[in-house]
XYZ file of C-alpha atoms in Angstrom:
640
model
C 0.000 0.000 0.000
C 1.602 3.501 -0.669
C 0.618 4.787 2.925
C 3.045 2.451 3.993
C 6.061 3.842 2.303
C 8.061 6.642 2.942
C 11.123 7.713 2.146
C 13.510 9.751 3.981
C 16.550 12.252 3.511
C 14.907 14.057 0.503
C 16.354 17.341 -0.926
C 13.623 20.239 -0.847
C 13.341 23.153 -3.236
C 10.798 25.842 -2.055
C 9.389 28.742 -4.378
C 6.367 30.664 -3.429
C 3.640 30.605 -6.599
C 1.682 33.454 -7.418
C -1.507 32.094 -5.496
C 1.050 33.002 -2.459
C 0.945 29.454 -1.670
C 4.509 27.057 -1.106
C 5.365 24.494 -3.517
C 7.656 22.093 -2.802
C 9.758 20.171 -5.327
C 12.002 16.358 -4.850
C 13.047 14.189 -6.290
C 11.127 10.698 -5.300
C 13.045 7.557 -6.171
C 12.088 4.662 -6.970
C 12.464 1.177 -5.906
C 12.446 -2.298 -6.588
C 8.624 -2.259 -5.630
C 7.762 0.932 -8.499
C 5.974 2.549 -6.218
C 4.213 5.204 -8.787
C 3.146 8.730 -7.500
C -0.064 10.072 -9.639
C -1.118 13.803 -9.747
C -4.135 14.273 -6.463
C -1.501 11.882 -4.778
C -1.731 13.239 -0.828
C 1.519 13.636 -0.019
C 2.621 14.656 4.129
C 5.852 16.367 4.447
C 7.871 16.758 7.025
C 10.595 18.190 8.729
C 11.885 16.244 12.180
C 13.738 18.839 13.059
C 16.857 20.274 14.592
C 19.065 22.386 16.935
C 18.118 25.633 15.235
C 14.540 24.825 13.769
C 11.416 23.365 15.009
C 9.741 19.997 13.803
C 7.333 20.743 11.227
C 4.897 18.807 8.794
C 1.934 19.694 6.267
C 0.139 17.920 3.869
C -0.022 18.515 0.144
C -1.494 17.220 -3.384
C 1.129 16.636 -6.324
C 0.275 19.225 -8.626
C 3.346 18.420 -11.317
C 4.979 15.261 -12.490
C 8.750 15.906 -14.162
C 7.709 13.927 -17.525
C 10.010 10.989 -19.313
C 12.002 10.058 -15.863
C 11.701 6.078 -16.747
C 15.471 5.078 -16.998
C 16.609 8.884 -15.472
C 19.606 7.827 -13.784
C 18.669 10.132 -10.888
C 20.927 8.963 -8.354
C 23.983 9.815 -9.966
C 25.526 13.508 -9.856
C 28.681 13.213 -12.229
C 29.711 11.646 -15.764
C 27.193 13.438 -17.713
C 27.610 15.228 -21.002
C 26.177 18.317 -22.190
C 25.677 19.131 -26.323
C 24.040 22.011 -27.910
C 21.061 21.183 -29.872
C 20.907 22.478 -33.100
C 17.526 24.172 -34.262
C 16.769 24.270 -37.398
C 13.977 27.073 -37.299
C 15.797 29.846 -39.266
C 16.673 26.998 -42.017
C 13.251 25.845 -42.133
C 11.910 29.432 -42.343
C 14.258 30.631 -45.710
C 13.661 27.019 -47.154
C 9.870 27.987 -46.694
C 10.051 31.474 -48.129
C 12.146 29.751 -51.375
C 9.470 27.423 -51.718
C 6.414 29.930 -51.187
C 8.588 32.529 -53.738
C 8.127 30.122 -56.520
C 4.333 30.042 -56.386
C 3.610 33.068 -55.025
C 2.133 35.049 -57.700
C 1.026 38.050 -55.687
C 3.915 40.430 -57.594
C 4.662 38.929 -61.520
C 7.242 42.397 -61.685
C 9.057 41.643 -58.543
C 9.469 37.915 -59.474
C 10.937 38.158 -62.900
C 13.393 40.787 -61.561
C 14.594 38.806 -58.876
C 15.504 35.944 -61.459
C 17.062 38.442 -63.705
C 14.274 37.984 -66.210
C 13.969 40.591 -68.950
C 10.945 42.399 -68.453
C 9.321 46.467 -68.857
C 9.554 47.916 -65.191
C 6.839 50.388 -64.383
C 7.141 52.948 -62.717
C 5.317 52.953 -59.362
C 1.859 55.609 -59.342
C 2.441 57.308 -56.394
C 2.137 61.283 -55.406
C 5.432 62.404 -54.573
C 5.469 64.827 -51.238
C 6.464 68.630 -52.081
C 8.762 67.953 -49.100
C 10.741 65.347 -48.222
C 12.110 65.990 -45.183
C 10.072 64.701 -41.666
C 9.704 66.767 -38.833
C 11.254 63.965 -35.760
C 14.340 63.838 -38.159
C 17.737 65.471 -39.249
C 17.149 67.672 -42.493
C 17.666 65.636 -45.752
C 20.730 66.681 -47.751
C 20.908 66.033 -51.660
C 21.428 62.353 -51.996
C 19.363 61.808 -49.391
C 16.909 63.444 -50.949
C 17.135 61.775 -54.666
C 17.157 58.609 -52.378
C 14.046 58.955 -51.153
C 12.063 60.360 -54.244
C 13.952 57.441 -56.521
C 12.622 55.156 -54.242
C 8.967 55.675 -54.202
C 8.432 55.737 -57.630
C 9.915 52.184 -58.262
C 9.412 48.768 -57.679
C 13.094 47.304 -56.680
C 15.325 49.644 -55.448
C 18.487 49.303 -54.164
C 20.386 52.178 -51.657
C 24.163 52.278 -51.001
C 24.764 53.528 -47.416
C 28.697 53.651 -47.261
C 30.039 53.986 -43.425
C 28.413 57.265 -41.977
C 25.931 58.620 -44.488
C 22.450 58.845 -42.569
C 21.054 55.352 -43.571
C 19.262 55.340 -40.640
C 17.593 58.519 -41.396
C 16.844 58.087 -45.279
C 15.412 54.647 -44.099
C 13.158 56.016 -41.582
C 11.911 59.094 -44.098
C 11.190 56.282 -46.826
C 9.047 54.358 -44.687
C 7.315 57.407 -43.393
C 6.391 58.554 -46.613
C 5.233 54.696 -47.798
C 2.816 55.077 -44.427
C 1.602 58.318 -45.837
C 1.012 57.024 -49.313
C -1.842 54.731 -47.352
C -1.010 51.361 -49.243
C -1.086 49.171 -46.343
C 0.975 48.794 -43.181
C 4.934 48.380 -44.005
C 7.069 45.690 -43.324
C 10.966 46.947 -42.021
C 12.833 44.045 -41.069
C 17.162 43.917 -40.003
C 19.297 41.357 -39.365
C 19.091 41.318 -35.465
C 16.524 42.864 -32.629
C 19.135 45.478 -31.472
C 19.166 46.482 -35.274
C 15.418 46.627 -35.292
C 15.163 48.599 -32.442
C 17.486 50.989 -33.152
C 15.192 51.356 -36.404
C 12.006 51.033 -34.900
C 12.705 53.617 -32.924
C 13.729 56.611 -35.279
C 10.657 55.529 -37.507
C 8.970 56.212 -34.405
C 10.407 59.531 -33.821
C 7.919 60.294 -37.461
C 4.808 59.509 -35.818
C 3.475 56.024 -37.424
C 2.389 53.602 -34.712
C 5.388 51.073 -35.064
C 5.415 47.626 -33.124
C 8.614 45.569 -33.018
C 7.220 42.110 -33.716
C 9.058 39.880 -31.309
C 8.614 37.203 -27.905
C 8.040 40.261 -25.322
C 5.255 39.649 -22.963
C 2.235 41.720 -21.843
C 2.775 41.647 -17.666
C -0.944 39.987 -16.982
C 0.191 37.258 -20.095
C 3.253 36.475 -18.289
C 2.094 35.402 -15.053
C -0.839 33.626 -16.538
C 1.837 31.316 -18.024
C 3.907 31.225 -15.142
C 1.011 30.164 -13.218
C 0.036 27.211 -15.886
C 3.797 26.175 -15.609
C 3.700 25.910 -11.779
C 0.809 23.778 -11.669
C 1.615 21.258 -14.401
C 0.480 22.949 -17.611
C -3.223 22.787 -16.467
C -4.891 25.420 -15.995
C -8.833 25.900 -14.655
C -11.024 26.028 -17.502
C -11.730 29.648 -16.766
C -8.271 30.238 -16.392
C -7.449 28.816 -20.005
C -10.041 30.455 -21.864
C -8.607 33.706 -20.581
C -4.944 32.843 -21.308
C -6.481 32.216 -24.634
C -7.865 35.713 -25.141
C -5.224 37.721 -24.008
C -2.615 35.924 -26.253
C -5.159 36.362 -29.250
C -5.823 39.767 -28.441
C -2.174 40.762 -27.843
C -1.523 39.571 -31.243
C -3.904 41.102 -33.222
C -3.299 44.235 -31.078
C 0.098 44.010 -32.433
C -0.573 43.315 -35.931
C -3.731 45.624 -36.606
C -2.954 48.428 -34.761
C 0.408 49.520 -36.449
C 1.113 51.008 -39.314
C 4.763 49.838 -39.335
C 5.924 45.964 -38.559
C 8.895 45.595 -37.506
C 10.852 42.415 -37.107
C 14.295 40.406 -37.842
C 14.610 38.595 -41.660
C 13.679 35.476 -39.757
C 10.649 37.033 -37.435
C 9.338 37.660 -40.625
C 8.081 34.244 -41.273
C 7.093 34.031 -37.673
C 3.482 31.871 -37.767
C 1.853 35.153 -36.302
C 2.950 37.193 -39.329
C 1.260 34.204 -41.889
C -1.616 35.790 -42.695
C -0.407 39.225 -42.864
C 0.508 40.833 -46.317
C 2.661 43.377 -46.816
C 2.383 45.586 -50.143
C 5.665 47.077 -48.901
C 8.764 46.413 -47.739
C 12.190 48.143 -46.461
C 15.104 45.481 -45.728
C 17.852 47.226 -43.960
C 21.544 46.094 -43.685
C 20.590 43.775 -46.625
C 24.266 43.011 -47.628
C 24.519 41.083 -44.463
C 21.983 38.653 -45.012
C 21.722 35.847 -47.415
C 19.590 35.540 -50.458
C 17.423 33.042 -48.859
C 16.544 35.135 -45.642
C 16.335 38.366 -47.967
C 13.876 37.053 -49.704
C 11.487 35.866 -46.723
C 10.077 39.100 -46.545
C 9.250 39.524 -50.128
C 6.587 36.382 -49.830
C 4.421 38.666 -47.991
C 2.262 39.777 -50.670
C 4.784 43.022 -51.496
C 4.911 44.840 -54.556
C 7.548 47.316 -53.583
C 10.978 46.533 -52.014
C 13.750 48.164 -51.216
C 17.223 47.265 -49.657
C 19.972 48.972 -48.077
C 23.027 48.629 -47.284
C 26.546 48.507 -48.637
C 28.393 45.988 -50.997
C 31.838 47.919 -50.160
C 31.592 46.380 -46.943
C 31.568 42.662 -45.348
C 28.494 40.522 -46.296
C 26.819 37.523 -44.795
C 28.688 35.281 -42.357
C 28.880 31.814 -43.800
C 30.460 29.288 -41.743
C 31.199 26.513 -44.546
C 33.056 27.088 -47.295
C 31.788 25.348 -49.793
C 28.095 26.976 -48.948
C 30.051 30.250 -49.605
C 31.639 29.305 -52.871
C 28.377 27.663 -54.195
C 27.233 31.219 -53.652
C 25.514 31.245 -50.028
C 27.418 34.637 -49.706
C 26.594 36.706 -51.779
C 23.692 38.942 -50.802
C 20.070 39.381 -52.707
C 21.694 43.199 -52.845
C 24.797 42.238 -54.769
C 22.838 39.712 -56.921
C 20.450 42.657 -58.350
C 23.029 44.739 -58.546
C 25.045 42.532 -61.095
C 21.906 42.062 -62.933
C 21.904 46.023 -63.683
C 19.674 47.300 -61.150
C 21.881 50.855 -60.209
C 22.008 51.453 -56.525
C 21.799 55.011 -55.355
C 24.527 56.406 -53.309
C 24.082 58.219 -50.085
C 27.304 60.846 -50.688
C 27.691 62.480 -47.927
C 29.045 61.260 -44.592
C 28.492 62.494 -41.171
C 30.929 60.603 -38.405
C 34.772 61.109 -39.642
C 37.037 63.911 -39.365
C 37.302 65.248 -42.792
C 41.093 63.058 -42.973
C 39.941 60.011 -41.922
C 37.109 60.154 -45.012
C 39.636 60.842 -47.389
C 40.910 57.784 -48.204
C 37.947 55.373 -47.992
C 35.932 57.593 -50.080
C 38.956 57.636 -53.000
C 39.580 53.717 -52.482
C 36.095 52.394 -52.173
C 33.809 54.895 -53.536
C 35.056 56.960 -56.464
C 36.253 59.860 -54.395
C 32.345 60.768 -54.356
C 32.027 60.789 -50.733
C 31.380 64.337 -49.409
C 31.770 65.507 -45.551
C 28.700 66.585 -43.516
C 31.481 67.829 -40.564
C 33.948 69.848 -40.763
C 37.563 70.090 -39.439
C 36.912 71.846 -36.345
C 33.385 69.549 -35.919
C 35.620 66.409 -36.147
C 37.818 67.503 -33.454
C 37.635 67.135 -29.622
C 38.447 69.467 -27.174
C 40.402 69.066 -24.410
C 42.117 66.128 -25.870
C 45.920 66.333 -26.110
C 47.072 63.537 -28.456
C 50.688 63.822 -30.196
C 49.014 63.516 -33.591
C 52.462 63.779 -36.029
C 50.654 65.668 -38.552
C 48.258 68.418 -37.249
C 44.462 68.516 -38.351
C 45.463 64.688 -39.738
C 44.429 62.576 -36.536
C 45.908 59.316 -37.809
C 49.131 57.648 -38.391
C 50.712 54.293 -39.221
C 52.700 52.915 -35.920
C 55.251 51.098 -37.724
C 55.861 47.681 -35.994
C 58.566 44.863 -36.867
C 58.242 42.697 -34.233
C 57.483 39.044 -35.583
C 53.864 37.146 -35.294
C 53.708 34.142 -33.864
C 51.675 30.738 -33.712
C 49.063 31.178 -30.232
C 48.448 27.992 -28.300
C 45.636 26.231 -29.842
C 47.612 26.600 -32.989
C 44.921 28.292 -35.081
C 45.576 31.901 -34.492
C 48.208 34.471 -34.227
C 49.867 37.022 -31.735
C 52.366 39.802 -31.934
C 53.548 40.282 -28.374
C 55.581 43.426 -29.690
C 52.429 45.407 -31.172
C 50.389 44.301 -28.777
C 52.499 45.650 -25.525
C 52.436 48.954 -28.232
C 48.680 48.549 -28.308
C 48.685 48.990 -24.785
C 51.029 52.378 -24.897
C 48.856 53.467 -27.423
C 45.792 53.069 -25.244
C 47.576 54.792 -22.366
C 48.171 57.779 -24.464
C 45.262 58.108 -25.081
C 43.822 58.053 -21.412
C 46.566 60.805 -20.655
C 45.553 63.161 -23.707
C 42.233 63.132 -21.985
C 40.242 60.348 -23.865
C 38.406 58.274 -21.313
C 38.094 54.124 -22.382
C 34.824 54.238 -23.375
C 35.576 56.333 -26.328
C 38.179 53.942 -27.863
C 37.851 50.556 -29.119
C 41.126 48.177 -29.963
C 39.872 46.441 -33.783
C 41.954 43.314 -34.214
C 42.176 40.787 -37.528
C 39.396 37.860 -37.582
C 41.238 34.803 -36.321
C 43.879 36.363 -34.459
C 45.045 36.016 -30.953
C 42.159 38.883 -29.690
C 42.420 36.715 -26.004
C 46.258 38.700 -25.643
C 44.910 41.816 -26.037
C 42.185 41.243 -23.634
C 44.788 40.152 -21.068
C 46.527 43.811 -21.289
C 43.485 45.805 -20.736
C 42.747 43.382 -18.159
C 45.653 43.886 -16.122
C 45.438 47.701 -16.918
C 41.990 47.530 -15.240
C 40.154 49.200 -18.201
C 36.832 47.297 -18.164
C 35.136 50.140 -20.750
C 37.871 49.804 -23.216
C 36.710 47.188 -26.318
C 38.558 44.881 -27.906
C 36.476 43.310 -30.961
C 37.255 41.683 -34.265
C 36.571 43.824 -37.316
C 33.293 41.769 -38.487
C 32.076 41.982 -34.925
C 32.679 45.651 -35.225
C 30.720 46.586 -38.519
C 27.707 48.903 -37.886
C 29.309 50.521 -34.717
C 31.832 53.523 -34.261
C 34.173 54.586 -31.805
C 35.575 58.275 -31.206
C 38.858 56.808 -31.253
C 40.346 53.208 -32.692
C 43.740 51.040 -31.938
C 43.705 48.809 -35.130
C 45.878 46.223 -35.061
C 47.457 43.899 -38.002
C 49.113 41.489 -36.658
C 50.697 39.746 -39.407
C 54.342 40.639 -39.782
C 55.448 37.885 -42.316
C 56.856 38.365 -45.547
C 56.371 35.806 -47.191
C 52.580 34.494 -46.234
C 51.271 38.030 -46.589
C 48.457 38.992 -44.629
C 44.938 37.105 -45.146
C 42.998 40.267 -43.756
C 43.902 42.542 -46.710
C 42.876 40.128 -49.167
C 39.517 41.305 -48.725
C 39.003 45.090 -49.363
C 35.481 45.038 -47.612
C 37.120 44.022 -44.466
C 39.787 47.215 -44.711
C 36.662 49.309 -45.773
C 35.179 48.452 -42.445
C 38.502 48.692 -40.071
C 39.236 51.851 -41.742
C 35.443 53.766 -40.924
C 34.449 52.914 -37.635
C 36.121 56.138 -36.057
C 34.820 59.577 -35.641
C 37.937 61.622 -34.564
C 41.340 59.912 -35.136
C 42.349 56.772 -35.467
C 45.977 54.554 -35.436
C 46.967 51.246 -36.822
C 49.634 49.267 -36.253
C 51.603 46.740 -38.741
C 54.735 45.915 -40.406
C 54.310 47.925 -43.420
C 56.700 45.709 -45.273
C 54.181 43.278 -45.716
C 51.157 45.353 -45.774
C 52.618 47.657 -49.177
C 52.671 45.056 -50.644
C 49.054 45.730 -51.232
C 48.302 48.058 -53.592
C 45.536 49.872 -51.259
C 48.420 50.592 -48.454
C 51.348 51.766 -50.594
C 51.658 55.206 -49.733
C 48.515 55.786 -48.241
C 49.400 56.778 -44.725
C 51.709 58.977 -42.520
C 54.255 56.600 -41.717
C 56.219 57.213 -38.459
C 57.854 55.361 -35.597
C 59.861 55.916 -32.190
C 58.698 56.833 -29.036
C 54.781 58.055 -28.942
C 56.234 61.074 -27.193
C 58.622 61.623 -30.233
C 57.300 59.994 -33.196
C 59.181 60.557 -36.069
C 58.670 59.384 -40.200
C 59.548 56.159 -40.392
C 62.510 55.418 -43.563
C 61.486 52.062 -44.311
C 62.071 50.756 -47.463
C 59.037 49.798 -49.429
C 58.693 47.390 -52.413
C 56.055 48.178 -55.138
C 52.520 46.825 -55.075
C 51.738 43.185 -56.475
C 50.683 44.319 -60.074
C 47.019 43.472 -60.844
C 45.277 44.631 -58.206
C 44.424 42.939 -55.058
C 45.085 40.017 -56.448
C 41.792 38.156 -55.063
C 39.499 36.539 -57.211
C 36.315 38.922 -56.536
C 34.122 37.192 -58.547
C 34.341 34.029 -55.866
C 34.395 36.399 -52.629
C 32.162 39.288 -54.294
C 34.171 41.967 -52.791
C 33.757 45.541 -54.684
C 37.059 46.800 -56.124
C 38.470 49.831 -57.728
C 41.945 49.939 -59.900
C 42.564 53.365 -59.644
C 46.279 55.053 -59.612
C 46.498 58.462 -58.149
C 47.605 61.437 -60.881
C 49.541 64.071 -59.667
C 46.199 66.117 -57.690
C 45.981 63.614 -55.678
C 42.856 62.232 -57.235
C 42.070 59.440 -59.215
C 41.346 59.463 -63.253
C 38.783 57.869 -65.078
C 41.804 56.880 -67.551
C 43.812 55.278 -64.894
C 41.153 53.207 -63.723
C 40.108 51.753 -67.217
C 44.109 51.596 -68.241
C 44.681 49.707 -64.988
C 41.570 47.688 -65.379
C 42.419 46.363 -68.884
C 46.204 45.229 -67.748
C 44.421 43.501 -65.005
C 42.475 41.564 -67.609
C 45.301 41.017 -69.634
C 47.142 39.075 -67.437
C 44.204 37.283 -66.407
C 43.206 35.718 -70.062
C 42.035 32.040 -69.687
C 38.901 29.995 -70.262
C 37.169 33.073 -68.277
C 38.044 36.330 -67.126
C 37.451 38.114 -63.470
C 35.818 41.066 -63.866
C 36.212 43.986 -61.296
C 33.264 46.506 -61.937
C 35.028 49.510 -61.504
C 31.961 51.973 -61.730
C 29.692 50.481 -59.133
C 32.283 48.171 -57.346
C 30.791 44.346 -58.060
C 32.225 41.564 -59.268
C 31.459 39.014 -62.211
C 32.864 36.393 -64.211
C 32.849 36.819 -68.139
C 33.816 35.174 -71.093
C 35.887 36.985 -73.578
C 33.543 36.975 -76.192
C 30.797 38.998 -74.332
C 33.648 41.785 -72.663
C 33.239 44.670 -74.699
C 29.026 43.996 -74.381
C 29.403 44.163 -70.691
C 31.559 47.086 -70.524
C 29.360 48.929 -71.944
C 26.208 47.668 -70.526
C 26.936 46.880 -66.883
C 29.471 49.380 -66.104
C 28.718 52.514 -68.239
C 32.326 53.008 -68.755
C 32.575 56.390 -70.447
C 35.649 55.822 -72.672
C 33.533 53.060 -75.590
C 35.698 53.825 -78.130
C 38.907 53.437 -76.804
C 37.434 50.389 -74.866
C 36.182 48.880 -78.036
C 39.298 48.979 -80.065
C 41.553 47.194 -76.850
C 38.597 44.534 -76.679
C 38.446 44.080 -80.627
C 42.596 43.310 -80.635
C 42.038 40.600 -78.300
């Protein structure tokens, strides 16, 4: 009979439920006899006690079972295992949205485009504002501007944001005026919740109702679930049907009464979104997510997309490498913009000093990039740094100490730039710069775990140390950016990708110093000569006379069409600037050392990559990259 057993020695965990009753919860094991506890069981518990508490007992009813404990070994504490279970939801959701894309027949324009089909795009009937600006927001400058009006009057539209130009803004201002237009609610969707917010929020700032469509819990919700979870999953049948109300109600309150959705690529195919259509959609940071989650979105019902972001910097993250080179990463963005869809620039860039622009804009944009701030607005006050050059915060810290193989073998470490990492960041804190305001950037797969140990032992907590992929999207007043590599003859892997330099090279608003052995790093074509070279003592930095060779001729040398990066051959005329000539005269050497069963192909007007044939080169030229110079491109093209 079970009121004959007992058991003894049990461990007891209390919590007080929100009925303000105690529940207690053991473990009861079992014994040769099975003795089997059912809920309603009456259960007396008690306590016989001891020199600093009273005996105590109460009886009970088991309200909760712990399901699937046959063959638990619950008498032993140690030898277990723990794995990570893999879920497959975000898989399942952009295999989905491929499926749904290829039946879904709600948009017939937006369908053909996205498989590059040839077809007559309309132009979109809407009524343009007379202003384009939006009280809530920073004025709109020019490109901003053409942005915005460009974008409401077609179908697929694709905006560059390079590092700094008000993306944030322009995307805010589009979806303001789509609310206005009264087509629907929009859909707005980034790449992560933080990235939503952030968005969410300045769309906000406009004055449409926006809801963030994620797992966030209405308080009464919360501790009606809490309260089905401490008593077993059941709840009264009162009790249930208004769990099931509220939920209902707090999703169709989410859904109906916005005029902006919000949500990751991912939340987009969330089951509560399912019967929701979306005539249009904005997909920001969209060169950071893959073709397949880009395109969840667009099975919404939408008949007006647009995407921003920036092809000059890194794309998705793709783990395997034969998913990347089978083209997992390569963005929806890059994938229009090689079939000829023209993106329109944002030009004008509000974070760096005036100097630090300079270079990114000539290497990576054309030299169109124009400054929102001026010298005096880039500068800080107060802050004492011995810049070499004045009104030029940066400089390259020359280093020549050698890398080295870290521990678990699959990494490096300098010791020697990194103890000059940690002078750097001390000058820094001297000149007045406290460590939230600088961040050390290190390369991906580097030793980042012996840079951590400096600041550690230096005691500043604030100060970041982050990889440069970690790092895109953010900014720093101030960044340490570190190289690492200091070997001749492997090179360094980090430069091989001019998105990655693109990135390292914008993240800081008022000055910024890196630190490498520029005998490796001019070997690069981007490097040679690009910086203020010094070395010695930070208190008495002087220009560095190291010998450089000349660049590797033809480019980066990367194949861009495999790793889609966006490149520019360019050579630098005796302004300073960079001529249309150059480019195409550099372009076409590149090609001729490259001839072969196929050719890379470097757009050099709007920085994306393809792979040609030789018999259709002069046709692209001249219809992909609008090269200006036909003539002279047709009679190089017609020789070979």
């Amino acid at each position: 009979m079970k009121e004959s057993q007992s058991k003894e020695n049990l461990t007891v965990r209390w919590h007080i439920g929100l009925n303000k009753k105690l529940v207690a919860y053991f473990v009861f094991p079992k014994e040769e006899n099975k003795l089997r506890l059912v809920l309603g069981d009456e259960l007396r518990l008690l306590y016989p006690g001891d020199a600093a508490h009273p005996a105590w007992n109460s009886v009970g009813h088991v309200v909760y079972l712990l399901p699937g404990l046959d063959g638990v070994p619950i008498d032993v504490n140690h030898g277990f295992c723990v794995d990570f279970v893999w879920q497959s939801t975000r898989f399942d959701r952009m295999q989905g949205a491929m499926k749904n894309f290829a039946v879904d027949g709600t948009s017939v324009i937006i369908y053909h485009q996205l498989l590059g089909h040839e077809v007559d795009v309309q132009m979109v009937r809407n009524t343009l504002p007379r202003r384009f600006g939006v009280l809530g927001l920073p004025d709109l400058n020019a490109s901003q501007i053409n942005a915005v009006k460009n974008v409401l009057q077609k179908p697929i539209s694709l905006i560059q944001a390079p590092a700094g130009t008000g993306k944030t803004v322009t995307s805010a201002t589009i979806v303001y005026h789509m609310v206005k237009q009264g087509q629907g609610q929009v859909l707005v969707c980034a790449p992560s919740n933080v990235a939503v917010d952030q968005l969410a929020e300045k769309i906000s700032a406009t004055g449409p109702k926006v809801r963030h469509f994620d797992t966030s819990e209405k308080s009464e919700l919360h501790k009606l679930q809490q309260l089905k979870d401490e008593q077993g999953g059941e709840l009264s049948s009162s009790d249930e049907k208004k769990y099931k109300n509220l939920k209902s109600a707090i999703e169709r309150e989410i859904i109906q009464s916005a005029d902006v959705i919000c949500c990751t690529y991912i939340g987009a195919a969330d089951p509560g979104l399912s019967n929701s259509r979306f005539r249009q959609v904005l997909i920001d940071e969209s060169t950071q997510a893959t073709e397949p989650e880009s395109l969840i979105p667009t099975v919404l019902g939408v008949k007006q997309v647009v995407l921003v972001g920036d092809h000059c910097q890194l794309g998705p993250v793709i783990m395997c490498k034969k998913a990347a080179c089978a083209g997992l990463g390569q963005s929806l963005f890059e994938c229009l913009l090689l079939l000829g869809i023209k993106p329109i620039r944002l030009q004008v860039q509000y974070r760096m000093h005036p100097a630090l622009s300079e270079f990114p804009s000539n290497s990576f944009y054309e030299g169109t990039l124009q400054n929102g701030v001026t010298i005096i607005e880039g500068q800080t006050t107060g802050i004492d740094f011995p810049w070499p050059v004045p009104n030029r915060p940066m400089f390259f810290y020359v280093q020549l100490g050698q890398e080295e193989i870290s521990a678990s073998g699959t990494s490096y470490l300098n010791r020697t730039e990194a103890a000059n990492v940690e002078k750097l960041v001390t000058a820094f804190l001297k000149s007045g710069v406290v460590p939230s305001q600088v961040s050390v950037i290190v390369i991906v797969g580097f030793e980042k775990g012996l840079f951590d140990s400096v600041i550690y032992l230096n005691k500043l907590s604030n100060l970041q140390v982050a990889s440069v992929d970690s790092f895109q999207g953010r900014e720093k007043d101030y960044i340490i950016l570190s190289c690492v590599r200091s070997n001749g003859h492997q090179g360094s892997g980090f430069l091989n990708d001019p998105r990655r330099l693109n990135v390292a090279l914008t993240r800081a608003r008022y000055g910024i110093v890196i630190l490498g052995n520029p005998k490796v790093l001019s070997k690069q074509p981007l490097w040679n000569g690009a910086w203020v070279l010094v070395e010695g003592p930070l208190n008495n930095l002087k220009q560095s006379m190291v010998q450089f060779q000349s660049p590797r001729k033809g480019g980066y040398g990367v194949d861009y069409a495999t790793q889609g990066a966006c490149g520019n051959f360019m050579n630098q005329n005796s302004q300073g600037g960079y001529s249309r000539f150059s480019r195409i005269n550099d372009f076409m050497s590149q090609i001729c050392h490259q001839v072969g069963p196929s050719l890379i192909f470097v757009d050099i007007g709007f920085c994306h990559a393809s792979t040609i044939t030789c018999q259709k080169l002069s046709e692209l030229l001249r219809r992909i990259l609008y090269i200006y110079f036909s003539d002279f491109i047709r009679v190089l093209t017609s020789e070979y």
